[in-house]
Structures are given as C-alpha cells and as structure tokens.
C-alpha cells in the first residue's frame, strides 16, 4: 500500500472534517496524543477538545471549504497558507478567512498542529463582532 503524502493527508482532513462534517475522520487522522495550538484560549488541545471546536464552528457556518494557497514541506512538517470559505448558518451570507498552519504528519496522521487564523475577521462577517474590531482595538477602543 502506498503511503499518503502530507498534502493528501491535509486535503483529506479538510474535505472530510470540514466539508463533509465527518467527525469519524477526527479519530482516524488525529492520534489520541495529538496536540494543536491556536484554536482557542487553551495553549494546546487534543482530539477531544478539537471536537468541541469543530462543533462550535460548524454551528456557525456550513459548506466549509479549505483551499491550500501555498504549502512547503520539510521533513515531517507541512506548512500551509489557506483560505477558509463557508456560508453563515444564520444569514446564508458567504464568509471567508485566511490562516496558516504547521502540521507534523507521520504515517498518515496529524500528530501536532500550530494554527493561526483570522478569527476576528470571521466573527465580524458572522455578525458576532462589530465591523472594524481589529482597528478599534488597535486604537485602544474598548468594545462595548
């Protein structure tokens, strides 16, 4: 059997977990000891905590697609610049955000992930934060 490339593992993750909303893929692609950062207030989350993040985000948006705009592989690591698109469940409005990920992939499994996504922009588009939140915070304005 041929080993999947790192990009194939990543593309399968995006397709199954996000577009198809297949939660079984979480247990198939992540290992129990997998740790991810950048997906909430906790410094590192494992598969169980990721399920909560996944359910929360899919509660806000559907038809989620993730496109790899740029990627670089080195050793066990895959670095990606991605565009996430979807549809707001509340308004049916299209939304998008940019993000970067560094994934450590061994034997077809994601064993470590570091994520940096523009969630402020996404939450603005979803109507959960006021427009210009980033700019207002940068100017020292306290959000009411």
mmCIF file of C-alpha atoms in Angstrom:
data_model
loop_
_atom_site.group_PDB
_atom_site.id
_atom_site.type_symbol
_atom_site.label_atom_id
_atom_site.label_comp_id
_atom_site.label_asym_id
_atom_site.label_seq_id
_atom_site.Cartn_x
_atom_site.Cartn_y
_atom_site.Cartn_z
ATOM 1 C CA UNK A 1 0.000 0.000 0.000
ATOM 2 C CA UNK A 2 1.279 3.463 -0.918
ATOM 3 C CA UNK A 3 1.833 5.972 1.871
ATOM 4 C CA UNK A 4 -0.213 9.188 1.550
ATOM 5 C CA UNK A 5 1.720 12.384 1.020
ATOM 6 C CA UNK A 6 1.441 15.125 3.616
ATOM 7 C CA UNK A 7 -0.693 17.179 1.206
ATOM 8 C CA UNK A 8 -3.019 14.205 0.658
ATOM 9 C CA UNK A 9 -3.465 13.837 4.432
ATOM 10 C CA UNK A 10 -4.169 17.550 4.770
ATOM 11 C CA UNK A 11 -6.622 17.582 1.843
ATOM 12 C CA UNK A 12 -8.431 14.536 3.260
ATOM 13 C CA UNK A 13 -8.661 16.316 6.648
ATOM 14 C CA UNK A 14 -10.131 19.458 5.096
ATOM 15 C CA UNK A 15 -12.593 17.547 2.951
ATOM 16 C CA UNK A 16 -13.839 15.027 5.498
ATOM 17 C CA UNK A 17 -13.740 17.060 8.713
ATOM 18 C CA UNK A 18 -14.925 20.402 7.363
ATOM 19 C CA UNK A 19 -16.807 19.992 4.070
ATOM 20 C CA UNK A 20 -18.378 16.597 4.800
ATOM 21 C CA UNK A 21 -18.648 17.276 8.563
ATOM 22 C CA UNK A 22 -17.437 13.706 9.191
ATOM 23 C CA UNK A 23 -16.441 13.550 12.867
ATOM 24 C CA UNK A 24 -15.117 9.988 12.478
ATOM 25 C CA UNK A 25 -12.238 11.472 10.471
ATOM 26 C CA UNK A 26 -11.048 13.259 13.615
ATOM 27 C CA UNK A 27 -10.265 9.920 15.283
ATOM 28 C CA UNK A 28 -8.880 8.430 12.077
ATOM 29 C CA UNK A 29 -6.475 11.237 11.196
ATOM 30 C CA UNK A 30 -5.500 12.541 14.645
ATOM 31 C CA UNK A 31 -3.819 10.344 17.209
ATOM 32 C CA UNK A 32 -5.013 10.370 20.852
ATOM 33 C CA UNK A 33 -1.805 12.191 21.836
ATOM 34 C CA UNK A 34 -2.080 14.814 19.068
ATOM 35 C CA UNK A 35 -1.814 18.399 20.301
ATOM 36 C CA UNK A 36 -2.916 21.518 18.444
ATOM 37 C CA UNK A 37 -2.414 25.165 19.318
ATOM 38 C CA UNK A 38 -4.168 28.319 18.136
ATOM 39 C CA UNK A 39 -7.756 27.062 18.267
ATOM 40 C CA UNK A 40 -8.965 28.627 21.480
ATOM 41 C CA UNK A 41 -7.880 30.002 24.816
ATOM 42 C CA UNK A 42 -6.076 26.814 25.871
ATOM 43 C CA UNK A 43 -2.467 26.626 24.680
ATOM 44 C CA UNK A 44 -2.861 23.055 23.393
ATOM 45 C CA UNK A 45 -5.888 20.923 22.640
ATOM 46 C CA UNK A 46 -6.189 17.251 21.793
ATOM 47 C CA UNK A 47 -8.774 15.370 19.735
ATOM 48 C CA UNK A 48 -11.497 15.563 22.412
ATOM 49 C CA UNK A 49 -11.228 19.341 22.731
ATOM 50 C CA UNK A 50 -10.973 19.645 18.944
ATOM 51 C CA UNK A 51 -14.425 18.038 18.671
ATOM 52 C CA UNK A 52 -15.879 20.962 20.686
ATOM 53 C CA UNK A 53 -14.088 23.483 18.483
ATOM 54 C CA UNK A 54 -15.330 21.647 15.364
ATOM 55 C CA UNK A 55 -18.942 21.518 16.587
ATOM 56 C CA UNK A 56 -18.855 25.177 17.603
ATOM 57 C CA UNK A 57 -17.537 26.411 14.282
ATOM 58 C CA UNK A 58 -19.897 24.196 12.284
ATOM 59 C CA UNK A 59 -22.757 25.533 14.389
ATOM 60 C CA UNK A 60 -21.948 28.949 12.948
ATOM 61 C CA UNK A 61 -21.149 28.041 9.346
ATOM 62 C CA UNK A 62 -21.738 25.303 6.778
ATOM 63 C CA UNK A 63 -20.434 24.286 3.354
ATOM 64 C CA UNK A 64 -16.920 24.872 4.681
ATOM 65 C CA UNK A 65 -14.101 24.531 2.183
ATOM 66 C CA UNK A 66 -10.411 24.956 2.850
ATOM 67 C CA UNK A 67 -8.079 25.710 -0.035
ATOM 68 C CA UNK A 68 -4.318 25.492 0.263
ATOM 69 C CA UNK A 69 -2.951 28.653 -1.349
ATOM 70 C CA UNK A 70 0.689 27.864 -0.640
ATOM 71 C CA UNK A 71 2.478 24.994 1.021
ATOM 72 C CA UNK A 72 6.001 23.987 1.949
ATOM 73 C CA UNK A 73 7.141 20.562 3.142
ATOM 74 C CA UNK A 74 10.220 19.841 5.201
ATOM 75 C CA UNK A 75 10.814 16.522 6.917
ATOM 76 C CA UNK A 76 7.675 15.550 8.865
ATOM 77 C CA UNK A 77 6.260 19.095 8.578
ATOM 78 C CA UNK A 78 3.761 20.676 6.217
ATOM 79 C CA UNK A 79 3.302 24.461 6.357
ATOM 80 C CA UNK A 80 0.239 25.876 4.617
ATOM 81 C CA UNK A 81 -1.321 29.228 3.877
ATOM 82 C CA UNK A 82 -5.041 28.506 3.487
ATOM 83 C CA UNK A 83 -8.311 30.210 2.646
ATOM 84 C CA UNK A 84 -11.365 29.012 4.559
ATOM 85 C CA UNK A 85 -14.754 29.723 2.983
ATOM 86 C CA UNK A 86 -18.258 28.856 4.094
ATOM 87 C CA UNK A 87 -21.810 30.051 4.499
ATOM 88 C CA UNK A 88 -23.156 31.631 7.694
ATOM 89 C CA UNK A 89 -25.929 29.360 9.012
ATOM 90 C CA UNK A 90 -27.849 32.358 10.411
ATOM 91 C CA UNK A 91 -27.754 34.699 7.402
ATOM 92 C CA UNK A 92 -26.768 32.454 4.443
ATOM 93 C CA UNK A 93 -24.049 35.004 3.734
ATOM 94 C CA UNK A 94 -20.719 33.780 2.323
ATOM 95 C CA UNK A 95 -17.793 34.234 4.709
ATOM 96 C CA UNK A 96 -14.061 33.651 4.453
ATOM 97 C CA UNK A 97 -10.845 33.939 6.430
ATOM 98 C CA UNK A 98 -7.153 33.384 5.896
ATOM 99 C CA UNK A 99 -4.995 31.173 8.038
ATOM 100 C CA UNK A 100 -1.653 29.469 8.396
ATOM 101 C CA UNK A 101 -0.994 26.005 9.704
ATOM 102 C CA UNK A 102 2.086 23.988 10.533
ATOM 103 C CA UNK A 103 1.254 20.296 10.688
ATOM 104 C CA UNK A 104 3.529 17.486 11.777
ATOM 105 C CA UNK A 105 2.371 14.435 9.831
ATOM 106 C CA UNK A 106 3.767 10.958 10.487
ATOM 107 C CA UNK A 107 2.480 7.749 8.869
ATOM 108 C CA UNK A 108 -0.663 9.444 7.563
ATOM 109 C CA UNK A 109 -1.607 11.004 10.935
ATOM 110 C CA UNK A 110 -1.503 14.592 12.127
ATOM 111 C CA UNK A 111 0.453 14.415 15.377
ATOM 112 C CA UNK A 112 0.992 18.128 16.020
ATOM 113 C CA UNK A 113 -0.581 21.301 14.686
ATOM 114 C CA UNK A 114 0.038 25.006 15.098
ATOM 115 C CA UNK A 115 -2.740 27.231 13.772
ATOM 116 C CA UNK A 116 -3.014 30.949 13.152
ATOM 117 C CA UNK A 117 -6.355 32.052 11.695
ATOM 118 C CA UNK A 118 -8.009 35.448 11.370
ATOM 119 C CA UNK A 119 -10.954 34.594 13.611
ATOM 120 C CA UNK A 120 -11.668 38.287 14.296
ATOM 121 C CA UNK A 121 -12.455 38.828 10.616
ATOM 122 C CA UNK A 122 -14.581 35.671 10.514
ATOM 123 C CA UNK A 123 -16.564 36.671 13.607
ATOM 124 C CA UNK A 124 -17.135 40.134 12.106
ATOM 125 C CA UNK A 125 -18.539 38.519 8.954
ATOM 126 C CA UNK A 126 -20.725 36.211 11.044
ATOM 127 C CA UNK A 127 -22.147 39.238 12.881
ATOM 128 C CA UNK A 128 -20.642 38.230 16.233
ATOM 129 C CA UNK A 129 -18.236 41.188 16.455
ATOM 130 C CA UNK A 130 -18.641 44.761 15.219
ATOM 131 C CA UNK A 131 -17.064 45.737 11.909
ATOM 132 C CA UNK A 132 -13.585 47.198 12.325
ATOM 133 C CA UNK A 133 -12.993 45.308 15.603
ATOM 134 C CA UNK A 134 -9.275 44.905 14.935
ATOM 135 C CA UNK A 135 -8.819 48.572 14.037
ATOM 136 C CA UNK A 136 -10.863 49.733 17.042
ATOM 137 C CA UNK A 137 -8.841 47.557 19.432
ATOM 138 C CA UNK A 138 -5.589 48.738 17.846
ATOM 139 C CA UNK A 139 -6.700 52.315 18.522
ATOM 140 C CA UNK A 140 -7.338 51.417 22.181
ATOM 141 C CA UNK A 141 -11.121 51.499 21.948
ATOM 142 C CA UNK A 142 -12.876 49.182 24.388
ATOM 143 C CA UNK A 143 -15.612 47.114 22.761
ATOM 144 C CA UNK A 144 -18.954 47.509 24.490
#
